[in-house]
Amino acid sequence: KKTIKDIDVKGKKVFCRVDFNVPLSGTTVTDDTRIRAALPTINYLIENGAKVILASHLGRPTAEDKDSFKMDPVAKRLSELLGKPVAKTDQVVGPEVDAAVAKLNAGDVLLLENVRFEKGEKKNDPELAKAFAALADVYVNDAFGSAHRAHASTAGIADYLPAVAGFLLEKELKILGASLENPKHPFTAIIGGAKVTDKIGVIENLLDKVDTLIVGGGLSYTFVKAQGYEIGKSLLDKDKLDLAKKFLALAKEKGVNFLTPVDTVIADEFSETANKDVVDIDKMPEGWLGVDIGPKTIALYSEAIKKSKVVVWNGPMGIFEMEPYAKGTEAIAQALADATDATTIIGGGDSAAAVEKFHLADKMTHISTGGGASLELMEGKVLPGVAALDDAE
Ligand code: 3PG
């Protein structure tokens, strides 16, 4: 795909889609990671004399609650990070926006209101896509986190303007995409999280690529059950049990080392203050539930990580939001941090939050800014926001 480096932006109006879908507390941005991740592209546009029109969604606003999803706090934080004023419109498109764009000089930055305030955004309405395109000369997509959405500002607009990738989108695709397409070996993937259902496509795709597949977290108990063990009150995706069996058989067939927990932390209820114990996986008592991987499992998984050249991680190993059940997730984050010879990639969402929480973020090769987008990439899917861009010559 073409990138921002392939085009001349001097004096041009650039419509740049970013993913500023950041957490807010009232009107304060509580985590500006995604804003900071877009700075290289924004600064490049400023330095090269573009008139920068930024657009993003924020949250999932409805007609009733949209006031709490306005972009003003984001504009304020961006302005602080850039060290220069950022104009902000209260409209997404319309006369106010046209006037603000007309006022832009080379190097100025304008942020539009939340694109999801327009009904046509999520529907990828061509009328809205055309209205976005009419504001600018060039379209830059730097919103990796939204690249799995085929919306007017992430995909539709590319039909009407020269369309290229920004630096963040390029970097995400290079690191995560290349590791998946052309992996160095041994290649290990760690898949956690609550539900098998959410990770079916990922596991299926990875079984063709990895040497070792590790599962943890809620979804791993379905795999434990699939091996014939009792799992008490642990999470079970009943209708995915046969699929779990199939995956285990497939792994064997393909020579993939499929690692499942060999011991587990258990609790007698879903609560931080429950009674706790650690048992081998074939000794889970009735009425208790698995809440984290146990020490033997930590050792087994850490050993596999140590031997890897590439490790991709998505999803926690236990209920890491509850302090007593965070050890497994922390230990895996630490094992990745210690694997200094390996490329370590954190696939967004909860695992990115976990790595931040344990202060290990700077020890990883790459932490993706996309949750859903990185999962779809791991499923081997083409992301609509990427597909829509112009092909490199
Ligand atoms: C994300 O946070 O994963 C992206 O910003 C996409 O948000 P969405 O799931 O509301 O489309």
mmCIF file of C-alpha atoms and ligand atoms in Angstrom:
data_model
loop_
_atom_site.group_PDB
_atom_site.id
_atom_site.type_symbol
_atom_site.label_atom_id
_atom_site.label_comp_id
_atom_site.label_asym_id
_atom_site.label_seq_id
_atom_site.Cartn_x
_atom_site.Cartn_y
_atom_site.Cartn_z
ATOM 1 C CA LYS A 1 0.000 0.000 0.000
ATOM 2 C CA LYS A 2 1.058 3.589 -0.606
ATOM 3 C CA THR A 3 2.128 5.548 2.415
ATOM 4 C CA ILE A 4 2.297 9.194 3.315
ATOM 5 C CA LYS A 5 5.925 9.178 2.104
ATOM 6 C CA ASP A 6 4.777 8.391 -1.445
ATOM 7 C CA ILE A 7 2.850 11.622 -1.853
ATOM 8 C CA ASP A 8 3.440 15.355 -1.693
ATOM 9 C CA VAL A 9 1.414 16.968 1.064
ATOM 10 C CA LYS A 10 2.784 20.507 0.875
ATOM 11 C CA GLY A 11 -0.056 23.025 0.902
ATOM 12 C CA LYS A 12 -2.579 20.185 0.547
ATOM 13 C CA LYS A 13 -5.654 19.694 2.666
ATOM 14 C CA VAL A 14 -5.189 16.257 4.240
ATOM 15 C CA PHE A 15 -8.102 14.365 5.773
ATOM 16 C CA CYS A 16 -6.355 12.149 8.311
ATOM 17 C CA ARG A 17 -8.407 9.446 10.055
ATOM 18 C CA VAL A 18 -6.925 8.641 13.442
ATOM 19 C CA ASP A 19 -8.130 6.370 16.239
ATOM 20 C CA PHE A 20 -8.625 8.753 19.150
ATOM 21 C CA ASN A 21 -11.092 6.388 20.783
ATOM 22 C CA VAL A 22 -9.527 6.922 24.197
ATOM 23 C CA PRO A 23 -10.871 6.370 27.711
ATOM 24 C CA LEU A 24 -12.302 9.459 29.411
ATOM 25 C CA SER A 25 -13.127 10.260 32.991
ATOM 26 C CA GLY A 26 -15.540 13.158 32.731
ATOM 27 C CA THR A 27 -13.695 15.517 30.402
ATOM 28 C CA THR A 28 -10.207 14.175 31.066
ATOM 29 C CA VAL A 29 -8.385 11.713 28.817
ATOM 30 C CA THR A 30 -7.187 9.004 31.214
ATOM 31 C CA ASP A 31 -4.951 7.168 28.729
ATOM 32 C CA ASP A 32 -3.480 9.116 25.825
ATOM 33 C CA THR A 33 -1.518 6.207 24.295
ATOM 34 C CA ARG A 34 -3.530 6.288 21.087
ATOM 35 C CA ILE A 35 -3.114 10.063 20.711
ATOM 36 C CA ARG A 36 0.641 9.800 21.232
ATOM 37 C CA ALA A 37 0.801 6.922 18.747
ATOM 38 C CA ALA A 38 -0.578 9.191 16.005
ATOM 39 C CA LEU A 39 1.889 12.030 16.659
ATOM 40 C CA PRO A 40 4.558 10.912 14.155
ATOM 41 C CA THR A 41 2.043 11.189 11.308
ATOM 42 C CA ILE A 42 0.513 14.447 12.549
ATOM 43 C CA ASN A 43 3.917 16.040 13.113
ATOM 44 C CA TYR A 44 5.098 14.906 9.688
ATOM 45 C CA LEU A 45 2.051 16.522 8.082
ATOM 46 C CA ILE A 46 2.609 19.735 10.038
ATOM 47 C CA GLU A 47 6.325 19.869 9.228
ATOM 48 C CA ASN A 48 5.666 19.244 5.565
ATOM 49 C CA GLY A 49 3.199 22.088 5.272
ATOM 50 C CA ALA A 50 -0.091 20.216 5.057
ATOM 51 C CA LYS A 51 -3.403 21.616 6.287
ATOM 52 C CA VAL A 52 -4.292 18.851 8.706
ATOM 53 C CA ILE A 53 -7.924 17.808 9.170
ATOM 54 C CA LEU A 54 -8.151 15.080 11.797
ATOM 55 C CA ALA A 55 -11.176 12.839 12.274
ATOM 56 C CA SER A 56 -11.942 10.049 14.735
ATOM 57 C CA HIS A 57 -14.763 8.301 16.479
ATOM 58 C CA LEU A 58 -14.975 8.276 20.264
ATOM 59 C CA GLY A 59 -16.890 5.493 21.986
ATOM 60 C CA ARG A 60 -20.229 4.205 20.802
ATOM 61 C CA PRO A 61 -22.509 7.237 21.190
ATOM 62 C CA THR A 62 -26.287 7.042 20.931
ATOM 63 C CA ALA A 63 -28.696 9.908 20.252
ATOM 64 C CA GLU A 64 -29.355 10.172 24.018
ATOM 65 C CA ASP A 65 -25.827 10.207 25.416
ATOM 66 C CA LYS A 66 -23.820 11.827 22.642
ATOM 67 C CA ASP A 67 -22.855 14.876 24.705
ATOM 68 C CA SER A 68 -20.481 12.748 26.758
ATOM 69 C CA PHE A 69 -18.677 11.647 23.568
ATOM 70 C CA LYS A 70 -17.649 15.043 22.218
ATOM 71 C CA MET A 71 -14.063 15.374 21.035
ATOM 72 C CA ASP A 72 -13.193 18.516 23.060
ATOM 73 C CA PRO A 73 -11.127 16.695 25.734
ATOM 74 C CA VAL A 74 -9.201 14.954 22.955
ATOM 75 C CA ALA A 75 -8.507 18.255 21.154
ATOM 76 C CA LYS A 76 -7.203 19.706 24.416
ATOM 77 C CA ARG A 77 -4.867 16.763 25.074
ATOM 78 C CA LEU A 78 -3.651 16.728 21.467
ATOM 79 C CA SER A 79 -2.908 20.436 21.642
ATOM 80 C CA GLU A 80 -0.820 19.873 24.799
ATOM 81 C CA LEU A 81 1.101 17.031 23.148
ATOM 82 C CA LEU A 82 1.732 18.968 19.932
ATOM 83 C CA GLY A 83 2.551 22.182 21.758
ATOM 84 C CA LYS A 84 0.346 24.149 19.404
ATOM 85 C CA PRO A 85 -3.317 25.107 19.065
ATOM 86 C CA VAL A 86 -5.768 22.549 17.689
ATOM 87 C CA ALA A 87 -8.990 23.986 16.268
ATOM 88 C CA LYS A 88 -12.094 21.902 16.915
ATOM 89 C CA THR A 89 -15.477 21.999 15.225
ATOM 90 C CA ASP A 90 -18.782 21.072 16.849
ATOM 91 C CA GLN A 91 -19.936 19.590 13.555
ATOM 92 C CA VAL A 92 -18.635 16.546 11.696
ATOM 93 C CA VAL A 93 -19.477 17.979 8.284
ATOM 94 C CA GLY A 94 -21.409 21.082 7.259
ATOM 95 C CA PRO A 95 -20.959 24.844 6.965
ATOM 96 C CA GLU A 96 -19.062 25.237 10.249
ATOM 97 C CA VAL A 97 -16.525 22.661 9.089
ATOM 98 C CA ASP A 98 -16.217 24.226 5.621
ATOM 99 C CA ALA A 99 -15.470 27.590 7.221
ATOM 100 C CA ALA A 100 -12.886 26.098 9.607
ATOM 101 C CA VAL A 101 -11.144 24.280 6.750
ATOM 102 C CA ALA A 102 -11.090 27.458 4.642
ATOM 103 C CA LYS A 103 -9.258 29.212 7.464
ATOM 104 C CA LEU A 104 -6.457 26.624 7.687
ATOM 105 C CA ASN A 105 -2.919 27.661 6.839
ATOM 106 C CA ALA A 106 -0.096 25.243 6.060
ATOM 107 C CA GLY A 107 0.837 23.441 9.286
ATOM 108 C CA ASP A 108 -2.472 24.138 11.064
ATOM 109 C CA VAL A 109 -4.422 21.356 12.744
ATOM 110 C CA LEU A 110 -8.191 20.967 12.915
ATOM 111 C CA LEU A 111 -10.080 18.190 14.718
ATOM 112 C CA LEU A 112 -13.617 17.382 13.599
ATOM 113 C CA GLU A 113 -16.382 16.366 15.995
ATOM 114 C CA ASN A 114 -16.927 12.628 16.681
ATOM 115 C CA VAL A 115 -17.599 11.046 13.277
ATOM 116 C CA ARG A 116 -20.123 8.660 14.865
ATOM 117 C CA PHE A 117 -22.452 11.635 15.490
ATOM 118 C CA GLU A 118 -23.288 11.219 11.778
ATOM 119 C CA LYS A 119 -25.611 8.282 11.093
ATOM 120 C CA GLY A 120 -23.866 7.586 7.807
ATOM 121 C CA GLU A 121 -20.496 6.833 9.422
ATOM 122 C CA LYS A 122 -21.097 3.257 10.562
ATOM 123 C CA LYS A 123 -23.295 2.544 7.535
ATOM 124 C CA ASN A 124 -20.454 3.641 5.274
ATOM 125 C CA ASP A 125 -22.932 5.938 3.547
ATOM 126 C CA PRO A 126 -21.383 7.151 0.262
ATOM 127 C CA GLU A 127 -22.954 10.586 0.785
ATOM 128 C CA LEU A 128 -21.028 11.063 4.020
ATOM 129 C CA ALA A 129 -17.861 9.595 2.492
ATOM 130 C CA LYS A 130 -18.186 12.122 -0.367
ATOM 131 C CA ALA A 131 -18.757 14.959 2.111
ATOM 132 C CA PHE A 132 -15.543 13.979 3.943
ATOM 133 C CA ALA A 133 -13.666 13.730 0.655
ATOM 134 C CA ALA A 134 -14.913 17.173 -0.416
ATOM 135 C CA LEU A 135 -13.050 18.706 2.546
ATOM 136 C CA ALA A 136 -9.614 17.586 1.387
ATOM 137 C CA ASP A 137 -7.152 16.782 -1.412
ATOM 138 C CA VAL A 138 -5.707 13.628 0.126
ATOM 139 C CA TYR A 139 -6.838 10.915 2.547
ATOM 140 C CA VAL A 140 -4.412 9.473 5.093
ATOM 141 C CA ASN A 141 -5.527 6.541 7.225
ATOM 142 C CA ASP A 142 -3.555 6.229 10.454
ATOM 143 C CA ALA A 143 -6.352 4.625 12.475
ATOM 144 C CA PHE A 144 -5.075 1.074 12.851
ATOM 145 C CA GLY A 145 -7.425 0.492 15.799
ATOM 146 C CA SER A 146 -10.403 1.130 13.515
ATOM 147 C CA ALA A 147 -9.044 -0.485 10.363
ATOM 148 C CA HIS A 148 -11.320 -3.516 10.839
ATOM 149 C CA ARG A 149 -14.348 -1.243 10.443
ATOM 150 C CA ALA A 150 -15.694 -0.495 6.962
ATOM 151 C CA HIS A 151 -17.079 2.926 7.843
ATOM 152 C CA ALA A 152 -17.329 6.180 5.870
ATOM 153 C CA SER A 153 -14.207 7.727 7.446
ATOM 154 C CA THR A 154 -12.152 4.509 7.557
ATOM 155 C CA ALA A 155 -12.916 3.038 4.139
ATOM 156 C CA GLY A 156 -15.633 4.803 2.093
ATOM 157 C CA ILE A 157 -13.750 8.082 1.709
ATOM 158 C CA ALA A 158 -10.878 6.269 -0.032
ATOM 159 C CA ASP A 159 -13.103 5.852 -3.097
ATOM 160 C CA TYR A 160 -13.025 9.594 -3.727
ATOM 161 C CA LEU A 161 -9.471 10.719 -2.882
ATOM 162 C CA PRO A 162 -5.887 9.533 -3.242
ATOM 163 C CA ALA A 163 -5.632 7.275 -0.179
ATOM 164 C CA VAL A 164 -2.464 6.343 1.710
ATOM 165 C CA ALA A 165 -1.363 4.858 5.044
ATOM 166 C CA GLY A 166 0.060 6.902 7.901
ATOM 167 C CA PHE A 167 3.108 5.845 9.912
ATOM 168 C CA LEU A 168 1.198 4.127 12.721
ATOM 169 C CA LEU A 169 -0.898 2.032 10.362
ATOM 170 C CA GLU A 170 2.231 1.151 8.420
ATOM 171 C CA LYS A 171 4.132 0.168 11.574
ATOM 172 C CA GLU A 172 1.314 -1.967 12.976
ATOM 173 C CA LEU A 173 0.964 -3.857 9.711
ATOM 174 C CA LYS A 174 4.700 -4.273 9.369
ATOM 175 C CA ILE A 175 5.267 -5.695 12.843
ATOM 176 C CA LEU A 176 2.143 -7.748 13.466
ATOM 177 C CA GLY A 177 1.336 -8.467 9.829
ATOM 178 C CA ALA A 178 4.868 -9.496 8.894
ATOM 179 C CA SER A 179 5.282 -11.690 11.985
ATOM 180 C CA LEU A 180 2.183 -13.578 10.981
ATOM 181 C CA GLU A 181 2.906 -13.797 7.276
ATOM 182 C CA ASN A 182 6.560 -14.582 7.437
ATOM 183 C CA PRO A 183 7.306 -15.672 10.982
ATOM 184 C CA LYS A 184 10.696 -16.471 12.386
ATOM 185 C CA HIS A 185 10.725 -19.757 14.266
ATOM 186 C CA PRO A 186 10.112 -20.902 16.926
ATOM 187 C CA PHE A 187 6.913 -18.862 16.754
ATOM 188 C CA THR A 188 4.711 -18.947 19.848
ATOM 189 C CA ALA A 189 1.234 -17.510 20.252
ATOM 190 C CA ILE A 190 -0.452 -17.068 23.627
ATOM 191 C CA ILE A 191 -4.212 -16.801 23.523
ATOM 192 C CA GLY A 192 -6.180 -15.956 26.637
ATOM 193 C CA GLY A 193 -9.398 -14.229 27.565
ATOM 194 C CA ALA A 194 -12.807 -15.364 28.630
ATOM 195 C CA LYS A 195 -14.497 -16.978 25.662
ATOM 196 C CA VAL A 196 -13.496 -19.556 23.061
ATOM 197 C CA THR A 197 -16.088 -18.008 20.734
ATOM 198 C CA ASP A 198 -14.096 -14.753 20.464
ATOM 199 C CA LYS A 199 -10.886 -16.534 19.535
ATOM 200 C CA ILE A 200 -12.020 -19.337 17.191
ATOM 201 C CA GLY A 201 -10.832 -17.588 14.029
ATOM 202 C CA VAL A 202 -7.537 -16.667 15.666
ATOM 203 C CA ILE A 203 -6.770 -20.188 16.882
ATOM 204 C CA GLU A 204 -7.764 -21.668 13.529
ATOM 205 C CA ASN A 205 -5.466 -19.327 11.605
ATOM 206 C CA LEU A 206 -2.572 -19.609 14.047
ATOM 207 C CA LEU A 207 -2.568 -23.414 13.961
ATOM 208 C CA ASP A 208 -1.167 -23.072 10.428
ATOM 209 C CA LYS A 209 1.594 -20.708 11.494
ATOM 210 C CA VAL A 210 2.901 -21.320 14.987
ATOM 211 C CA ASP A 211 5.188 -23.920 16.507
ATOM 212 C CA THR A 212 3.616 -23.526 19.933
ATOM 213 C CA LEU A 213 0.101 -22.416 20.815
ATOM 214 C CA ILE A 214 -0.537 -21.593 24.455
ATOM 215 C CA VAL A 215 -3.993 -21.073 25.932
ATOM 216 C CA GLY A 216 -4.870 -19.500 29.271
ATOM 217 C CA GLY A 217 -7.653 -17.587 30.937
ATOM 218 C CA GLY A 218 -11.341 -18.480 30.955
ATOM 219 C CA LEU A 219 -11.274 -20.052 27.520
ATOM 220 C CA SER A 220 -8.604 -22.580 28.506
ATOM 221 C CA TYR A 221 -11.017 -24.541 30.726
ATOM 222 C CA THR A 222 -13.008 -25.586 27.673
ATOM 223 C CA PHE A 223 -9.766 -27.085 26.327
ATOM 224 C CA VAL A 224 -9.111 -28.747 29.687
ATOM 225 C CA LYS A 225 -12.604 -30.257 29.621
ATOM 226 C CA ALA A 226 -12.035 -31.306 26.003
ATOM 227 C CA GLN A 227 -9.153 -33.450 27.277
ATOM 228 C CA GLY A 228 -11.563 -35.278 29.584
ATOM 229 C CA TYR A 229 -10.913 -33.498 32.901
ATOM 230 C CA GLU A 230 -13.569 -32.149 35.234
ATOM 231 C CA ILE A 231 -13.522 -28.348 35.534
ATOM 232 C CA GLY A 232 -16.052 -27.699 38.331
ATOM 233 C CA LYS A 233 -17.741 -24.319 37.976
ATOM 234 C CA SER A 234 -15.053 -22.920 35.645
ATOM 235 C CA LEU A 235 -16.087 -21.090 32.483
ATOM 236 C CA LEU A 236 -17.192 -23.544 29.822
ATOM 237 C CA ASP A 237 -18.172 -22.766 26.230
ATOM 238 C CA LYS A 238 -20.381 -25.847 26.036
ATOM 239 C CA ASP A 239 -21.194 -25.553 22.359
ATOM 240 C CA LYS A 240 -17.517 -25.093 21.530
ATOM 241 C CA LEU A 241 -16.391 -28.261 23.277
ATOM 242 C CA ASP A 242 -16.318 -30.327 20.084
ATOM 243 C CA LEU A 243 -14.459 -27.540 18.326
ATOM 244 C CA ALA A 244 -11.899 -27.478 21.140
ATOM 245 C CA LYS A 245 -11.404 -31.234 20.671
ATOM 246 C CA LYS A 246 -11.001 -30.666 16.948
ATOM 247 C CA PHE A 247 -8.380 -27.967 17.521
ATOM 248 C CA LEU A 248 -6.409 -30.234 19.847
ATOM 249 C CA ALA A 249 -6.482 -33.024 17.245
ATOM 250 C CA LEU A 250 -5.540 -30.617 14.451
ATOM 251 C CA ALA A 251 -2.591 -29.349 16.470
ATOM 252 C CA LYS A 252 -1.338 -32.909 16.843
ATOM 253 C CA GLU A 253 -1.752 -33.529 13.117
ATOM 254 C CA LYS A 254 0.116 -30.337 12.222
ATOM 255 C CA GLY A 255 2.865 -30.904 14.771
ATOM 256 C CA VAL A 256 1.922 -27.809 16.766
ATOM 257 C CA ASN A 257 2.834 -27.928 20.442
ATOM 258 C CA PHE A 258 -0.557 -27.044 22.002
ATOM 259 C CA LEU A 259 -0.071 -26.122 25.652
ATOM 260 C CA THR A 260 -2.979 -26.075 28.097
ATOM 261 C CA PRO A 261 -2.831 -25.481 31.868
ATOM 262 C CA VAL A 262 -1.363 -28.320 33.949
ATOM 263 C CA ASP A 263 -2.424 -26.730 37.215
ATOM 264 C CA THR A 264 -4.756 -23.935 38.191
ATOM 265 C CA VAL A 265 -5.630 -21.476 40.910
ATOM 266 C CA ILE A 266 -9.189 -22.142 42.049
ATOM 267 C CA ALA A 267 -11.689 -20.149 44.087
ATOM 268 C CA ASP A 268 -14.943 -21.250 45.687
ATOM 269 C CA GLU A 269 -16.760 -18.219 44.276
ATOM 270 C CA PHE A 270 -16.219 -15.458 41.723
ATOM 271 C CA SER A 271 -14.846 -12.932 44.178
ATOM 272 C CA GLU A 272 -11.583 -11.471 45.358
ATOM 273 C CA THR A 273 -12.241 -12.634 48.910
ATOM 274 C CA ALA A 274 -13.189 -16.225 48.030
ATOM 275 C CA ASN A 275 -11.375 -19.232 49.501
ATOM 276 C CA LYS A 276 -8.492 -20.105 47.198
ATOM 277 C CA ASP A 277 -6.327 -23.103 46.441
ATOM 278 C CA VAL A 278 -3.956 -24.417 43.776
ATOM 279 C CA VAL A 279 -4.544 -27.867 42.268
ATOM 280 C CA ASP A 280 -3.234 -30.016 39.447
ATOM 281 C CA ILE A 281 -5.522 -29.868 36.464
ATOM 282 C CA ASP A 282 -6.849 -33.427 36.979
ATOM 283 C CA LYS A 283 -7.896 -32.605 40.538
ATOM 284 C CA MET A 284 -10.339 -29.747 40.148
ATOM 285 C CA PRO A 285 -12.997 -30.148 42.837
ATOM 286 C CA GLU A 286 -16.698 -29.843 42.142
ATOM 287 C CA GLY A 287 -18.179 -26.426 42.900
ATOM 288 C CA TRP A 288 -14.899 -24.460 42.532
ATOM 289 C CA LEU A 289 -13.820 -22.429 39.545
ATOM 290 C CA GLY A 290 -10.500 -21.807 37.841
ATOM 291 C CA VAL A 291 -9.396 -18.173 38.144
ATOM 292 C CA ASP A 292 -5.730 -18.185 37.070
ATOM 293 C CA ILE A 293 -2.997 -20.486 35.798
ATOM 294 C CA GLY A 294 -0.981 -22.238 38.519
ATOM 295 C CA PRO A 295 2.795 -22.176 39.201
ATOM 296 C CA LYS A 296 3.584 -25.331 37.193
ATOM 297 C CA THR A 297 1.753 -23.874 34.220
ATOM 298 C CA ILE A 298 3.614 -20.579 34.612
ATOM 299 C CA ALA A 299 6.914 -22.502 34.526
ATOM 300 C CA LEU A 300 5.844 -24.545 31.475
ATOM 301 C CA TYR A 301 4.637 -21.501 29.528
ATOM 302 C CA SER A 302 7.638 -19.366 30.508
ATOM 303 C CA GLU A 303 10.000 -22.084 29.258
ATOM 304 C CA ALA A 304 8.243 -22.153 25.870
ATOM 305 C CA ILE A 305 8.396 -18.349 25.650
ATOM 306 C CA LYS A 306 12.107 -18.400 26.476
ATOM 307 C CA LYS A 307 12.806 -20.667 23.493
ATOM 308 C CA SER A 308 10.873 -18.521 21.010
ATOM 309 C CA LYS A 309 12.042 -16.072 18.375
ATOM 310 C CA VAL A 310 8.613 -14.483 18.022
ATOM 311 C CA VAL A 311 5.853 -14.322 20.630
ATOM 312 C CA VAL A 312 2.407 -12.874 20.002
ATOM 313 C CA TRP A 313 0.144 -12.466 23.010
ATOM 314 C CA ASN A 314 -3.570 -11.701 23.148
ATOM 315 C CA GLY A 315 -5.716 -12.148 26.234
ATOM 316 C CA PRO A 316 -5.050 -12.495 29.984
ATOM 317 C CA MET A 317 -4.284 -15.789 31.773
ATOM 318 C CA GLY A 318 -6.763 -15.251 34.608
ATOM 319 C CA ILE A 319 -9.025 -12.682 36.226
ATOM 320 C CA PHE A 320 -6.128 -10.229 36.409
ATOM 321 C CA GLU A 321 -8.345 -7.300 37.414
ATOM 322 C CA MET A 322 -8.618 -9.064 40.798
ATOM 323 C CA GLU A 323 -5.308 -8.835 42.593
ATOM 324 C CA PRO A 324 -5.215 -12.419 43.963
ATOM 325 C CA TYR A 325 -5.702 -13.842 40.444
ATOM 326 C CA ALA A 326 -3.252 -11.619 38.556
ATOM 327 C CA LYS A 327 -0.086 -13.679 39.129
ATOM 328 C CA GLY A 328 -0.354 -15.793 35.980
ATOM 329 C CA THR A 329 -0.902 -12.835 33.696
ATOM 330 C CA GLU A 330 1.925 -10.924 35.391
ATOM 331 C CA ALA A 331 4.299 -13.902 35.119
ATOM 332 C CA ILE A 332 3.583 -14.276 31.396
ATOM 333 C CA ALA A 333 4.136 -10.539 30.878
ATOM 334 C CA GLN A 334 7.427 -10.911 32.768
ATOM 335 C CA ALA A 335 8.439 -13.936 30.663
ATOM 336 C CA LEU A 336 7.883 -11.864 27.528
ATOM 337 C CA ALA A 337 9.843 -8.972 29.030
ATOM 338 C CA ASP A 338 12.724 -11.371 29.797
ATOM 339 C CA ALA A 339 12.724 -12.817 26.259
ATOM 340 C CA THR A 340 15.089 -10.108 25.076
ATOM 341 C CA ASP A 341 16.172 -11.995 21.935
ATOM 342 C CA ALA A 342 12.608 -12.496 20.759
ATOM 343 C CA THR A 343 10.229 -10.182 18.953
ATOM 344 C CA THR A 344 7.399 -9.722 21.458
ATOM 345 C CA ILE A 345 4.086 -8.414 20.232
ATOM 346 C CA ILE A 346 1.131 -7.547 22.427
ATOM 347 C CA GLY A 347 -2.119 -7.666 20.516
ATOM 348 C CA GLY A 348 -4.024 -4.773 22.051
ATOM 349 C CA GLY A 349 -6.977 -4.779 24.434
ATOM 350 C CA ASP A 350 -6.670 -6.499 27.833
ATOM 351 C CA SER A 351 -3.147 -7.827 27.328
ATOM 352 C CA ALA A 352 -1.924 -4.320 26.490
ATOM 353 C CA ALA A 353 -3.651 -3.070 29.647
ATOM 354 C CA ALA A 354 -1.988 -5.865 31.650
ATOM 355 C CA VAL A 355 1.481 -5.038 30.342
ATOM 356 C CA GLU A 356 0.911 -1.378 31.272
ATOM 357 C CA LYS A 357 -0.366 -2.350 34.696
ATOM 358 C CA PHE A 358 2.774 -4.375 35.452
ATOM 359 C CA HIS A 359 5.024 -1.584 34.118
ATOM 360 C CA LEU A 360 6.549 -3.796 31.438
ATOM 361 C CA ALA A 361 5.392 -1.858 28.372
ATOM 362 C CA ASP A 362 8.850 -0.585 27.450
ATOM 363 C CA LYS A 363 10.202 -4.150 27.527
ATOM 364 C CA MET A 364 8.034 -5.280 24.595
ATOM 365 C CA THR A 365 8.921 -4.978 20.922
ATOM 366 C CA HIS A 366 5.475 -3.717 20.066
ATOM 367 C CA ILE A 367 2.162 -3.091 21.765
ATOM 368 C CA SER A 368 -0.614 -2.793 19.247
ATOM 369 C CA THR A 369 -3.004 0.148 19.497
ATOM 370 C CA GLY A 370 -5.772 -2.045 18.088
ATOM 371 C CA GLY A 371 -7.836 -4.593 20.002
ATOM 372 C CA GLY A 372 -10.383 -5.807 17.473
ATOM 373 C CA ALA A 373 -8.141 -4.836 14.556
ATOM 374 C CA SER A 374 -5.177 -6.879 15.765
ATOM 375 C CA LEU A 375 -7.449 -9.860 16.454
ATOM 376 C CA GLU A 376 -8.802 -9.721 12.894
ATOM 377 C CA LEU A 377 -5.266 -9.496 11.581
ATOM 378 C CA MET A 378 -4.415 -12.575 13.644
ATOM 379 C CA GLU A 379 -7.426 -14.288 12.103
ATOM 380 C CA GLY A 380 -5.835 -13.713 8.716
ATOM 381 C CA LYS A 381 -8.569 -11.308 7.643
ATOM 382 C CA VAL A 382 -8.065 -8.392 5.291
ATOM 383 C CA LEU A 383 -8.828 -5.155 7.124
ATOM 384 C CA PRO A 384 -11.265 -2.948 5.136
ATOM 385 C CA GLY A 385 -9.446 0.234 6.176
ATOM 386 C CA VAL A 386 -6.266 -1.163 4.657
ATOM 387 C CA ALA A 387 -7.839 -2.741 1.591
ATOM 388 C CA ALA A 388 -9.360 0.638 0.644
ATOM 389 C CA LEU A 389 -5.952 2.344 0.328
ATOM 390 C CA ASP A 390 -4.117 2.835 -2.960
ATOM 391 C CA ASP A 391 -1.709 0.096 -3.961
ATOM 392 C CA ALA A 392 1.976 0.919 -4.037
ATOM 393 C CA GLU A 393 3.451 1.148 -7.526
HETATM 394 C C1 3PG B 1 -11.332 0.017 19.396
HETATM 395 O O1 3PG B 1 -11.284 0.626 20.469
HETATM 396 O O2 3PG B 1 -11.131 -1.212 19.306
HETATM 397 C C2 3PG B 1 -11.538 0.808 18.155
HETATM 398 O O3 3PG B 1 -11.440 2.162 18.397
HETATM 399 C C3 3PG B 1 -12.840 0.440 17.493
HETATM 400 O O4 3PG B 1 -13.933 0.787 18.272
HETATM 401 P P1 3PG B 1 -15.346 0.073 18.003
HETATM 402 O O5 3PG B 1 -15.197 -1.349 18.465
HETATM 403 O O6 3PG B 1 -16.376 0.853 18.770
HETATM 404 O O7 3PG B 1 -15.593 0.123 16.504
#
